[in-house]
Amino acid sequence: MTVNGLPMVVPASDLPERVRIHEVGARDGLQNEQRVVPAEIKAEFIRRLADAGLTTIEATSFVHPKWVPQLADAEQLFPLISDLPGVELPVLVPNQRGLDRALALGADRVAVFASATESFAKANLNRTVDESLAVFAPVVRQAKDAGAHVRGYVSMCFGDPWEGAVPLHQVARVCTALRDMGCDELSLGDTIGVATPGHVLELLSLLNEERVPTNMIGVHFHDTYGQALANTYAALEHGVTTVDASAGGLGGCPYAKSATGNLATEDLVWMLHGLGIETGVDLGRLTATSVWMAAHLDRPSPSRTVRALSHKDQ
Ligand code: HMG
Ligand code: MG
């Protein structure tokens, strides 16, 4: 049942009171788009996301421009948005060069991105897992010395398109390495969207056993098999309070075949608000933003909530 485009609120017990949404639409969402979106449109997208109440908006990546041409305008984009009040703007940095570029523009939140599998480390970073961790260690240290907050992504936590099942201890090894380097936060990536809720709970429990506290863990689900919300609910039950999502369900990873869009932020907000969990997000404004972005990309949003809310009056 909807009341003025909002879900009916029926809380469930033992869930967090508030969830911090780490919005990745402008980075993970757009990075796979073939047609280059102008920096001014990206900036407008980010401003609209902020206006909808999102306070952590991953802005772009300082990666090699040939590897991700869509985000080659990071230097142009970042100054257009860096004055947004009260908004955290994390950016991805794959190495020292990326960190130098980000710090030169005044970025104060950066994310390194590791892989739990060798195949994806090679495809995404042109390094083995251990080589990429060796690249990250001084980057994390230097970012911390510069006063930046550092997130450590771990991709392919639940399955890999080349290697199949990924042993949990392999994921835990990369997570603990990033923790030991000094990352403030980890984000567990289900890059190809194959996770199911029991698998999520098993990984979270193992990480706790390995002394990775739940309050430093975020979850990053892609929605390939329609499991992203179920997986999120499992993570919330475990106590996770940081959830990555992409406005309108945009997304995919150019270096992982079969990666589709992230969990749509609107679908997440609908569930969280229905559970009485605060997010600070205005669902109507967010939906309008995704409809606006979909028009620029010339394709409808895959988010069920965006579709339902934008068609409800027709
Ligand atoms: P490489 O070819 O091994 O680079 O790529 P290199 O270190 O050998 O350097 C080669 C040249 O690139 C040098 O220039 C460097 O200066 C330059 P030259 O001396 O030949 O003129 N270079 C750079 N230029 C600009 N910015 C940089 C940079 N680094 C080197 N940062 C590299 C290695 C890491 C650069 C490359 O593999 C890369 O850029 N990869 C990025 C891939 C990417 O962005 N993937 C998507 C994000 S991850 C993701 O989506 C998953 C996530 O959402 C979680 C999930 O869903 O699981 C986070
Ligand atoms: Mg991703």
PDB file of N, CA and C in Angstrom, residues 3 8 39-40 63 66 75 77 91 95 112 119 121 132 147 155 172 194 197 203 206 276 283:
ATOM      1  N   VAL A   3       1.046   5.520   0.434  1.00  0.00           N
ATOM      2  CA  VAL A   3       0.341   6.727   0.850  1.00  0.00           C
ATOM      3  C   VAL A   3       1.120   7.889   0.259  1.00  0.00           C
ATOM      4  N   MET A   8       3.838   2.288   3.551  1.00  0.00           N
ATOM      5  CA  MET A   8       3.294   2.276   4.901  1.00  0.00           C
ATOM      6  C   MET A   8       4.415   1.859   5.848  1.00  0.00           C
ATOM      7  N   ALA A  39      30.528  16.563 -18.190  1.00  0.00           N
ATOM      8  CA  ALA A  39      30.805  16.829 -16.771  1.00  0.00           C
ATOM      9  C   ALA A  39      29.708  17.686 -16.138  1.00  0.00           C
ATOM     10  N   GLU A  40      29.140  18.622 -16.901  1.00  0.00           N
ATOM     11  CA  GLU A  40      28.101  19.504 -16.338  1.00  0.00           C
ATOM     12  C   GLU A  40      26.860  18.699 -15.961  1.00  0.00           C
ATOM     13  N   VAL A  63      41.199   7.147 -12.080  1.00  0.00           N
ATOM     14  CA  VAL A  63      41.840   5.960 -12.665  1.00  0.00           C
ATOM     15  C   VAL A  63      42.436   6.360 -14.009  1.00  0.00           C
ATOM     16  N   LYS A  66      42.143   5.790 -20.055  1.00  0.00           N
ATOM     17  CA  LYS A  66      41.870   4.793 -21.100  1.00  0.00           C
ATOM     18  C   LYS A  66      41.108   3.597 -20.533  1.00  0.00           C
ATOM     19  N   GLU A  75      39.014  15.591 -13.260  1.00  0.00           N
ATOM     20  CA  GLU A  75      39.586  16.912 -12.916  1.00  0.00           C
ATOM     21  C   GLU A  75      38.610  18.040 -13.227  1.00  0.00           C
ATOM     22  N   LEU A  77      35.224  17.608 -13.389  1.00  0.00           N
ATOM     23  CA  LEU A  77      34.002  17.445 -12.596  1.00  0.00           C
ATOM     24  C   LEU A  77      34.175  17.880 -11.137  1.00  0.00           C
ATOM     25  N   VAL A  91      36.043   9.527  -3.652  1.00  0.00           N
ATOM     26  CA  VAL A  91      36.477   9.243  -5.030  1.00  0.00           C
ATOM     27  C   VAL A  91      37.360   7.992  -5.014  1.00  0.00           C
ATOM     28  N   ASN A  95      45.844   3.861  -7.196  1.00  0.00           N
ATOM     29  CA  ASN A  95      47.299   3.842  -6.979  1.00  0.00           C
ATOM     30  C   ASN A  95      47.771   5.246  -6.572  1.00  0.00           C
ATOM     31  N   VAL A 112      40.259   2.893  -2.081  1.00  0.00           N
ATOM     32  CA  VAL A 112      41.058   1.965  -2.878  1.00  0.00           C
ATOM     33  C   VAL A 112      40.154   0.780  -3.188  1.00  0.00           C
ATOM     34  N   SER A 119      41.643 -13.340 -10.777  1.00  0.00           N
ATOM     35  CA  SER A 119      41.189 -13.004 -12.136  1.00  0.00           C
ATOM     36  C   SER A 119      40.718 -11.561 -12.215  1.00  0.00           C
ATOM     37  N   ALA A 121      41.442  -9.095 -10.059  1.00  0.00           N
ATOM     38  CA  ALA A 121      42.553  -8.179  -9.772  1.00  0.00           C
ATOM     39  C   ALA A 121      43.309  -7.890 -11.066  1.00  0.00           C
ATOM     40  N   SER A 132      48.453  -5.724  -5.871  1.00  0.00           N
ATOM     41  CA  SER A 132      47.576  -4.556  -5.691  1.00  0.00           C
ATOM     42  C   SER A 132      47.544  -4.137  -4.213  1.00  0.00           C
ATOM     43  N   GLY A 147      44.934  13.333   6.224  1.00  0.00           N
ATOM     44  CA  GLY A 147      43.674  13.579   6.935  1.00  0.00           C
ATOM     45  C   GLY A 147      42.448  13.064   6.215  1.00  0.00           C
ATOM     46  N   SER A 155      36.140  -6.492  -4.095  1.00  0.00           N
ATOM     47  CA  SER A 155      35.232  -7.006  -5.134  1.00  0.00           C
ATOM     48  C   SER A 155      35.212  -8.532  -5.135  1.00  0.00           C
ATOM     49  N   ALA A 172      38.197 -12.894   3.424  1.00  0.00           N
ATOM     50  CA  ALA A 172      38.596 -12.391   4.750  1.00  0.00           C
ATOM     51  C   ALA A 172      40.052 -11.946   4.742  1.00  0.00           C
ATOM     52  N   VAL A 194      25.674 -12.288  -7.392  1.00  0.00           N
ATOM     53  CA  VAL A 194      25.277 -13.696  -7.223  1.00  0.00           C
ATOM     54  C   VAL A 194      25.001 -14.082  -5.773  1.00  0.00           C
ATOM     55  N   PRO A 197      21.168 -14.391   0.820  1.00  0.00           N
ATOM     56  CA  PRO A 197      21.292 -13.884   2.191  1.00  0.00           C
ATOM     57  C   PRO A 197      22.121 -14.753   3.152  1.00  0.00           C
ATOM     58  N   LEU A 203      29.584 -14.616   5.589  1.00  0.00           N
ATOM     59  CA  LEU A 203      30.779 -13.782   5.431  1.00  0.00           C
ATOM     60  C   LEU A 203      30.874 -12.768   6.575  1.00  0.00           C
ATOM     61  N   LEU A 206      32.124 -14.493   9.663  1.00  0.00           N
ATOM     62  CA  LEU A 206      33.550 -14.814   9.571  1.00  0.00           C
ATOM     63  C   LEU A 206      34.398 -13.559   9.787  1.00  0.00           C
ATOM     64  N   GLY A 276      10.612   1.825   8.791  1.00  0.00           N
ATOM     65  CA  GLY A 276      10.755   2.907   9.780  1.00  0.00           C
ATOM     66  C   GLY A 276      12.215   3.273  10.036  1.00  0.00           C
ATOM     67  N   LEU A 283      12.235  10.519  -1.086  1.00  0.00           N
ATOM     68  CA  LEU A 283      12.071   9.545  -2.176  1.00  0.00           C
ATOM     69  C   LEU A 283      11.517  10.176  -3.452  1.00  0.00           C
TER      70      LEU A 283
END
